[in-house]
Structures are given as structure tokens and as C-alpha cells.
PDB file of C-alpha atoms in Angstrom:
ATOM      1  CA  MET A  25    -158.424  88.951 -61.544  1.00  0.00           C
ATOM      2  CA  SER A  26    -156.961  91.096 -63.430  1.00  0.00           C
ATOM      3  CA  ASN A  27    -157.353  95.139 -61.974  1.00  0.00           C
ATOM      4  CA  ILE A  28    -158.175  98.158 -64.405  1.00  0.00           C
ATOM      5  CA  ILE A  29    -155.414 100.313 -64.324  1.00  0.00           C
ATOM      6  CA  THR A  30    -156.422 104.348 -65.263  1.00  0.00           C
ATOM      7  CA  LEU A  31    -153.906 105.910 -67.689  1.00  0.00           C
ATOM      8  CA  ASP A  32    -154.215 109.719 -68.764  1.00  0.00           C
ATOM      9  CA  GLY A  33    -153.537 110.179 -72.479  1.00  0.00           C
ATOM     10  CA  GLU A  34    -153.118 112.548 -75.119  1.00  0.00           C
ATOM     11  CA  LEU A  35    -154.345 112.482 -78.833  1.00  0.00           C
ATOM     12  CA  ARG A  36    -151.702 112.244 -81.184  1.00  0.00           C
ATOM     13  CA  THR A  37    -151.618 114.612 -84.165  1.00  0.00           C
ATOM     14  CA  ASP A  38    -148.369 113.608 -85.035  1.00  0.00           C
ATOM     15  CA  PHE A  39    -147.616 110.123 -87.234  1.00  0.00           C
ATOM     16  CA  GLY A  40    -144.630 107.997 -88.711  1.00  0.00           C
ATOM     17  CA  LYS A  41    -141.666 106.835 -87.329  1.00  0.00           C
ATOM     18  CA  GLY A  42    -139.551 110.592 -86.745  1.00  0.00           C
ATOM     19  CA  ALA A  43    -142.956 111.637 -84.460  1.00  0.00           C
ATOM     20  CA  ALA A  44    -142.981 108.163 -82.549  1.00  0.00           C
ATOM     21  CA  ARG A  45    -139.448 108.707 -81.376  1.00  0.00           C
ATOM     22  CA  GLN A  46    -140.010 112.328 -80.707  1.00  0.00           C
ATOM     23  CA  ALA A  47    -142.396 111.315 -78.395  1.00  0.00           C
ATOM     24  CA  ARG A  48    -140.749 108.377 -76.872  1.00  0.00           C
ATOM     25  CA  ARG A  49    -137.628 110.957 -76.331  1.00  0.00           C
ATOM     26  CA  ALA A  50    -140.686 113.201 -74.364  1.00  0.00           C
ATOM     27  CA  GLY A  51    -141.557 110.404 -72.188  1.00  0.00           C
ATOM     28  CA  LYS A  52    -144.567 109.224 -73.986  1.00  0.00           C
ATOM     29  CA  ILE A  53    -145.300 105.928 -75.507  1.00  0.00           C
ATOM     30  CA  PRO A  54    -147.434 105.937 -78.789  1.00  0.00           C
ATOM     31  CA  ALA A  55    -150.608 103.714 -79.084  1.00  0.00           C
ATOM     32  CA  VAL A  56    -153.454 103.007 -80.752  1.00  0.00           C
ATOM     33  CA  ILE A  57    -157.196 102.129 -79.556  1.00  0.00           C
ATOM     34  CA  TYR A  58    -159.306 100.150 -81.456  1.00  0.00           C
ATOM     35  CA  GLY A  59    -162.248  97.674 -81.942  1.00  0.00           C
ATOM     36  CA  HIS A  60    -166.077  97.513 -81.929  1.00  0.00           C
ATOM     37  CA  GLY A  61    -166.088  98.905 -84.995  1.00  0.00           C
ATOM     38  CA  THR A  62    -164.769 102.500 -84.186  1.00  0.00           C
ATOM     39  CA  ASP A  63    -162.063 104.122 -86.114  1.00  0.00           C
ATOM     40  CA  PRO A  64    -158.631 103.580 -84.763  1.00  0.00           C
ATOM     41  CA  VAL A  65    -157.627 106.451 -82.048  1.00  0.00           C
ATOM     42  CA  ARG A  66    -153.893 107.175 -81.718  1.00  0.00           C
ATOM     43  CA  VAL A  67    -152.725 108.278 -78.405  1.00  0.00           C
ATOM     44  CA  LEU A  68    -149.734 108.995 -76.357  1.00  0.00           C
ATOM     45  CA  LEU A  69    -149.470 107.187 -72.810  1.00  0.00           C
ATOM     46  CA  PRO A  70    -147.062 108.144 -70.046  1.00  0.00           C
ATOM     47  CA  SER A  71    -144.006 105.953 -70.436  1.00  0.00           C
ATOM     48  CA  ALA A  72    -143.226 105.050 -66.567  1.00  0.00           C
ATOM     49  CA  ALA A  73    -146.638 104.582 -66.193  1.00  0.00           C
ATOM     50  CA  THR A  74    -147.891 102.721 -68.808  1.00  0.00           C
ATOM     51  CA  THR A  75    -144.706 100.296 -68.950  1.00  0.00           C
ATOM     52  CA  LEU A  76    -145.205  99.787 -65.077  1.00  0.00           C
ATOM     53  CA  ALA A  77    -149.356  98.940 -65.996  1.00  0.00           C
ATOM     54  CA  VAL A  78    -147.990  96.667 -69.003  1.00  0.00           C
ATOM     55  CA  ARG A  79    -145.942  94.303 -66.948  1.00  0.00           C
ATOM     56  CA  GLY A  80    -148.246  91.537 -66.460  1.00  0.00           C
ATOM     57  CA  SER A  81    -150.180  89.708 -69.000  1.00  0.00           C
ATOM     58  CA  ASN A  82    -153.532  90.639 -70.080  1.00  0.00           C
ATOM     59  CA  ALA A  83    -153.194  94.168 -68.727  1.00  0.00           C
ATOM     60  CA  LEU A  84    -156.614  95.979 -68.435  1.00  0.00           C
ATOM     61  CA  LEU A  85    -156.226  99.691 -68.984  1.00  0.00           C
ATOM     62  CA  ASN A  86    -158.817 102.678 -68.558  1.00  0.00           C
ATOM     63  CA  ILE A  87    -157.702 105.128 -71.155  1.00  0.00           C
ATOM     64  CA  SER A  88    -158.751 108.767 -70.539  1.00  0.00           C
ATOM     65  CA  VAL A  89    -158.467 111.363 -73.305  1.00  0.00           C
ATOM     66  CA  ASP A  90    -160.101 114.463 -73.006  1.00  0.00           C
ATOM     67  CA  GLY A  91    -162.286 113.519 -70.097  1.00  0.00           C
ATOM     68  CA  GLU A  92    -163.358 109.885 -72.056  1.00  0.00           C
ATOM     69  CA  ASP A  93    -162.836 106.899 -70.588  1.00  0.00           C
ATOM     70  CA  THR A  94    -162.250 103.531 -72.671  1.00  0.00           C
ATOM     71  CA  VAL A  95    -161.600 100.587 -71.227  1.00  0.00           C
ATOM     72  CA  THR A  96    -159.131  98.256 -73.086  1.00  0.00           C
ATOM     73  CA  LEU A  97    -157.084  95.029 -73.488  1.00  0.00           C
ATOM     74  CA  VAL A  98    -153.421  95.068 -74.281  1.00  0.00           C
ATOM     75  CA  LYS A  99    -153.302  92.996 -77.487  1.00  0.00           C
ATOM     76  CA  ASP A 100    -149.910  93.572 -78.565  1.00  0.00           C
ATOM     77  CA  ILE A 101    -146.352  95.132 -77.134  1.00  0.00           C
ATOM     78  CA  GLN A 102    -143.848  96.306 -79.328  1.00  0.00           C
ATOM     79  CA  ARG A 103    -140.362  96.512 -77.188  1.00  0.00           C
ATOM     80  CA  HIS A 104    -137.089  97.953 -78.175  1.00  0.00           C
ATOM     81  CA  ALA A 105    -135.200  95.007 -79.418  1.00  0.00           C
ATOM     82  CA  LEU A 106    -131.959  95.938 -76.941  1.00  0.00           C
ATOM     83  CA  ARG A 107    -133.258  98.011 -73.954  1.00  0.00           C
ATOM     84  CA  GLN A 108    -136.605  96.043 -73.620  1.00  0.00           C
ATOM     85  CA  THR A 109    -138.573  99.362 -73.542  1.00  0.00           C
ATOM     86  CA  VAL A 110    -142.076  99.726 -74.259  1.00  0.00           C
ATOM     87  CA  ASP A 111    -142.290 101.273 -77.762  1.00  0.00           C
ATOM     88  CA  HIS A 112    -145.568 101.084 -78.802  1.00  0.00           C
ATOM     89  CA  LEU A 113    -148.794  99.562 -77.660  1.00  0.00           C
ATOM     90  CA  ASP A 114    -151.966  97.741 -79.489  1.00  0.00           C
ATOM     91  CA  LEU A 115    -155.182  98.369 -77.443  1.00  0.00           C
ATOM     92  CA  LEU A 116    -158.499  96.599 -77.873  1.00  0.00           C
ATOM     93  CA  ILE A 117    -161.710  98.005 -76.465  1.00  0.00           C
ATOM     94  CA  VAL A 118    -163.603  96.043 -74.234  1.00  0.00           C
ATOM     95  CA  LYS A 119    -166.926  96.513 -72.610  1.00  0.00           C
ATOM     96  CA  LYS A 120    -168.195  94.964 -69.212  1.00  0.00           C
ATOM     97  CA  GLY A 121    -169.819  91.478 -69.893  1.00  0.00           C
ATOM     98  CA  GLU A 122    -168.164  91.040 -73.064  1.00  0.00           C
ATOM     99  CA  LYS A 123    -166.051  87.529 -73.340  1.00  0.00           C
ATOM    100  CA  VAL A 124    -162.222  87.700 -74.570  1.00  0.00           C
ATOM    101  CA  ILE A 125    -160.325  84.911 -75.548  1.00  0.00           C
ATOM    102  CA  VAL A 126    -156.671  85.633 -73.754  1.00  0.00           C
ATOM    103  CA  GLU A 127    -153.683  83.278 -72.857  1.00  0.00           C
ATOM    104  CA  VAL A 128    -152.967  82.564 -69.292  1.00  0.00           C
ATOM    105  CA  SER A 129    -150.334  80.613 -67.310  1.00  0.00           C
ATOM    106  CA  VAL A 130    -150.624  77.246 -65.783  1.00  0.00           C
ATOM    107  CA  GLN A 131    -149.604  77.170 -62.245  1.00  0.00           C
ATOM    108  CA  ILE A 132    -148.387  73.674 -60.714  1.00  0.00           C
ATOM    109  CA  GLN A 133    -150.188  73.226 -57.679  1.00  0.00           C
ATOM    110  CA  GLY A 134    -149.192  70.088 -55.140  1.00  0.00           C
ATOM    111  CA  GLU A 135    -146.362  67.708 -54.804  1.00  0.00           C
ATOM    112  CA  LEU A 136    -145.533  64.775 -57.075  1.00  0.00           C
ATOM    113  CA  THR A 137    -145.057  61.371 -55.957  1.00  0.00           C
ATOM    114  CA  ALA A 138    -141.785  60.041 -55.137  1.00  0.00           C
ATOM    115  CA  GLY A 139    -139.965  59.174 -58.106  1.00  0.00           C
ATOM    116  CA  SER A 140    -141.572  61.077 -60.784  1.00  0.00           C
ATOM    117  CA  THR A 141    -140.755  64.322 -62.549  1.00  0.00           C
ATOM    118  CA  LEU A 142    -143.368  66.777 -64.505  1.00  0.00           C
ATOM    119  CA  SER A 143    -142.662  67.416 -67.763  1.00  0.00           C
ATOM    120  CA  LEU A 144    -145.008  70.732 -68.881  1.00  0.00           C
ATOM    121  CA  ASP A 145    -145.954  70.973 -72.370  1.00  0.00           C
ATOM    122  CA  HIS A 146    -148.251  73.977 -72.233  1.00  0.00           C
ATOM    123  CA  ALA A 147    -147.075  76.777 -70.091  1.00  0.00           C
ATOM    124  CA  VAL A 148    -149.740  78.977 -71.185  1.00  0.00           C
ATOM    125  CA  ILE A 149    -153.091  77.876 -72.045  1.00  0.00           C
ATOM    126  CA  ALA A 150    -156.234  79.853 -74.286  1.00  0.00           C
ATOM    127  CA  VAL A 151    -159.100  80.649 -71.787  1.00  0.00           C
ATOM    128  CA  GLU A 152    -162.380  82.570 -72.395  1.00  0.00           C
ATOM    129  CA  ALA A 153    -163.464  84.617 -69.776  1.00  0.00           C
ATOM    130  CA  GLU A 154    -165.296  88.308 -69.091  1.00  0.00           C
ATOM    131  CA  ALA A 155    -163.018  90.692 -70.395  1.00  0.00           C
ATOM    132  CA  VAL A 156    -163.040  92.960 -67.123  1.00  0.00           C
ATOM    133  CA  ALA A 157    -162.652  89.699 -64.848  1.00  0.00           C
ATOM    134  CA  LEU A 158    -159.489  87.811 -66.509  1.00  0.00           C
ATOM    135  CA  PRO A 159    -157.868  85.675 -64.675  1.00  0.00           C
ATOM    136  CA  GLU A 160    -154.232  85.533 -63.990  1.00  0.00           C
ATOM    137  CA  HIS A 161    -153.370  81.638 -64.485  1.00  0.00           C
ATOM    138  CA  VAL A 162    -155.085  78.333 -64.335  1.00  0.00           C
ATOM    139  CA  VAL A 163    -154.244  75.578 -61.584  1.00  0.00           C
ATOM    140  CA  ALA A 164    -152.808  72.092 -62.594  1.00  0.00           C
ATOM    141  CA  ASN A 165    -152.940  70.083 -59.489  1.00  0.00           C
ATOM    142  CA  VAL A 166    -150.705  66.943 -59.349  1.00  0.00           C
ATOM    143  CA  SER A 167    -150.976  65.711 -55.821  1.00  0.00           C
ATOM    144  CA  GLY A 168    -150.780  62.401 -55.625  1.00  0.00           C
ATOM    145  CA  LEU A 169    -150.226  61.895 -59.470  1.00  0.00           C
ATOM    146  CA  THR A 170    -148.286  58.696 -60.331  1.00  0.00           C
ATOM    147  CA  ALA A 171    -145.795  57.919 -63.391  1.00  0.00           C
ATOM    148  CA  GLY A 172    -147.673  58.049 -66.648  1.00  0.00           C
ATOM    149  CA  THR A 173    -150.454  60.159 -65.663  1.00  0.00           C
ATOM    150  CA  GLN A 174    -151.410  62.758 -68.312  1.00  0.00           C
ATOM    151  CA  ILE A 175    -153.121  66.041 -66.984  1.00  0.00           C
ATOM    152  CA  LEU A 176    -155.433  66.934 -70.000  1.00  0.00           C
ATOM    153  CA  ALA A 177    -156.591  70.814 -70.379  1.00  0.00           C
ATOM    154  CA  SER A 178    -160.348  69.431 -68.895  1.00  0.00           C
ATOM    155  CA  ASP A 179    -158.181  68.649 -65.795  1.00  0.00           C
ATOM    156  CA  LEU A 180    -157.358  72.274 -64.960  1.00  0.00           C
ATOM    157  CA  ILE A 181    -158.790  74.274 -62.003  1.00  0.00           C
ATOM    158  CA  LEU A 182    -160.317  77.557 -63.809  1.00  0.00           C
ATOM    159  CA  PRO A 183    -161.481  80.527 -61.822  1.00  0.00           C
ATOM    160  CA  GLU A 184    -165.218  80.956 -61.842  1.00  0.00           C
ATOM    161  CA  GLY A 185    -166.552  82.650 -64.980  1.00  0.00           C
ATOM    162  CA  THR A 186    -163.522  81.081 -67.164  1.00  0.00           C
ATOM    163  CA  ALA A 187    -163.968  78.469 -69.526  1.00  0.00           C
ATOM    164  CA  LEU A 188    -161.102  76.462 -71.638  1.00  0.00           C
ATOM    165  CA  ALA A 189    -160.662  78.025 -75.275  1.00  0.00           C
ATOM    166  CA  ILE A 190    -159.139  74.486 -76.599  1.00  0.00           C
ATOM    167  CA  GLU A 191    -160.209  71.232 -76.762  1.00  0.00           C
ATOM    168  CA  GLY A 192    -160.128  69.576 -73.028  1.00  0.00           C
ATOM    169  CA  SER A 193    -158.226  67.042 -74.898  1.00  0.00           C
ATOM    170  CA  VAL A 194    -155.183  68.614 -75.122  1.00  0.00           C
ATOM    171  CA  VAL A 195    -152.290  67.254 -72.569  1.00  0.00           C
ATOM    172  CA  VAL A 196    -151.036  69.850 -70.657  1.00  0.00           C
ATOM    173  CA  ALA A 197    -148.502  68.161 -68.604  1.00  0.00           C
ATOM    174  CA  THR A 198    -147.209  64.452 -68.269  1.00  0.00           C
ATOM    175  CA  ILE A 199    -146.163  62.977 -64.789  1.00  0.00           C
ATOM    176  CA  ASP A 200    -143.051  60.499 -65.748  1.00  0.00           C
ATOM    177  CA  ALA A 201    -141.025  58.208 -64.024  1.00  0.00           C
ATOM    178  CA  ALA A 202    -137.937  59.571 -62.453  1.00  0.00           C
ATOM    179  CA  VAL A 203    -134.501  58.453 -64.123  1.00  0.00           C
ATOM    180  CA  SER A 204    -131.849  57.703 -61.835  1.00  0.00           C
ATOM    181  CA  GLU A 205    -128.112  58.055 -62.374  1.00  0.00           C
ATOM    182  CA  ALA A 206    -127.573  54.124 -62.259  1.00  0.00           C
ATOM    183  CA  ASP A 207    -130.355  53.780 -65.343  1.00  0.00           C
ATOM    184  CA  GLU A 208    -128.618  56.800 -67.409  1.00  0.00           C
ATOM    185  CA  GLU A 209    -125.198  55.332 -67.026  1.00  0.00           C
ATOM    186  CA  SER A 210    -126.344  52.264 -68.110  1.00  0.00           C
ATOM    187  CA  ALA A 211    -128.235  53.715 -71.265  1.00  0.00           C
ATOM    188  CA  ALA A 212    -125.006  55.711 -71.808  1.00  0.00           C
ATOM    189  CA  SER A 213    -122.482  52.371 -71.607  1.00  0.00           C
ATOM    190  CA  ALA A 214    -125.065  50.382 -73.891  1.00  0.00           C
ATOM    191  CA  GLU A 215    -124.596  53.005 -76.667  1.00  0.00           C
TER     192      GLU A 215
END
């Protein structure tokens, strides 16, 4: 489950590209906090701590500005095209008990049967979970599955309190028969 990382922020009074560049030169990342019918709040966050905090997916940040704490979910990260540094964040206000839809990675567990390969159709899957208890991944168990088997979204192992946000009939992965070198050579010579 996700940890909530606390960052000290400061209200942003200057706006525009020039002000944003100046803030980044000063070691700050511009961000906007929005949601729950509130007016957007523009803040500056410490660059190094924020960059570390948003390395994983679906980061939860507790933004402390002037003694007020706001729990947020990172909705968008804008990165510099060449340096890949964080240039700007969009943060969505979340409350304890509130459910949100996020994308999480599909982790493969177990070993395939001999002579089979795995074709992963969806590396990430949309799930609904409590905002302050987001899973890092869901599990697809491939132990003992044979060629021709499809792993559907409904077959995934979800953490407690997490539900699929997509149809259960979506094919997440397929187990195929491994193609031997002799089969590849005969197929190539037939062309």
C-alpha cells in the first residue's frame, strides 16, 4: 500500500513561464492542488524531496502550507524533455475513505510450464481503491498454466479493498506455445 509523504510547500504568488523558470532555478517545483470543489491552490515544493517522492506511481503527498495539511494524489507529472527533471505537478485532493481509480502494474507470479511463453497484453490495469491505501500492483499467477490459456482481468489477484475498474473479461495475458528454432527455420524456408 502507498505511504503518504509529507512535503513542506509555500504559496506561489508569481505565475507564468518566467516565474516557473525562476522557481526551478531556486530549487522549487511549481504545483497546483485542486479538487473537491475548491479553488486551485498554486504552491512551490522542494525540488529534491519532491522528485524522490514521485518516483513511484500513484504517489500520495501530504502538502503542508502555512500550517494546513492537504493529502493529495499525483495526477500528472510534467518532466523536462531532455533532463527528465520534474517541471510541474498536478495534485488532486483526496480524503480518507474516498475511492479513486488509478492504474497499477501487473506483476507476474509463478513459473510457466515447459514449452510455453507469456504474452502480456496489459502491463498496467485500472483499479478502484481507497485513496489513502492504493496498491502498488496486482498479481497474475501463471503457475501451471498451459499454452492457449488466457489470463483475464477477473483472474488477477487484487489486494483487499481493491476492485477492478475495467471489465473482468479483458484479456491481460496469454500463454502461448514456445516456437522452437526448427519451427522458425521451416517457416522461413516455406516463405
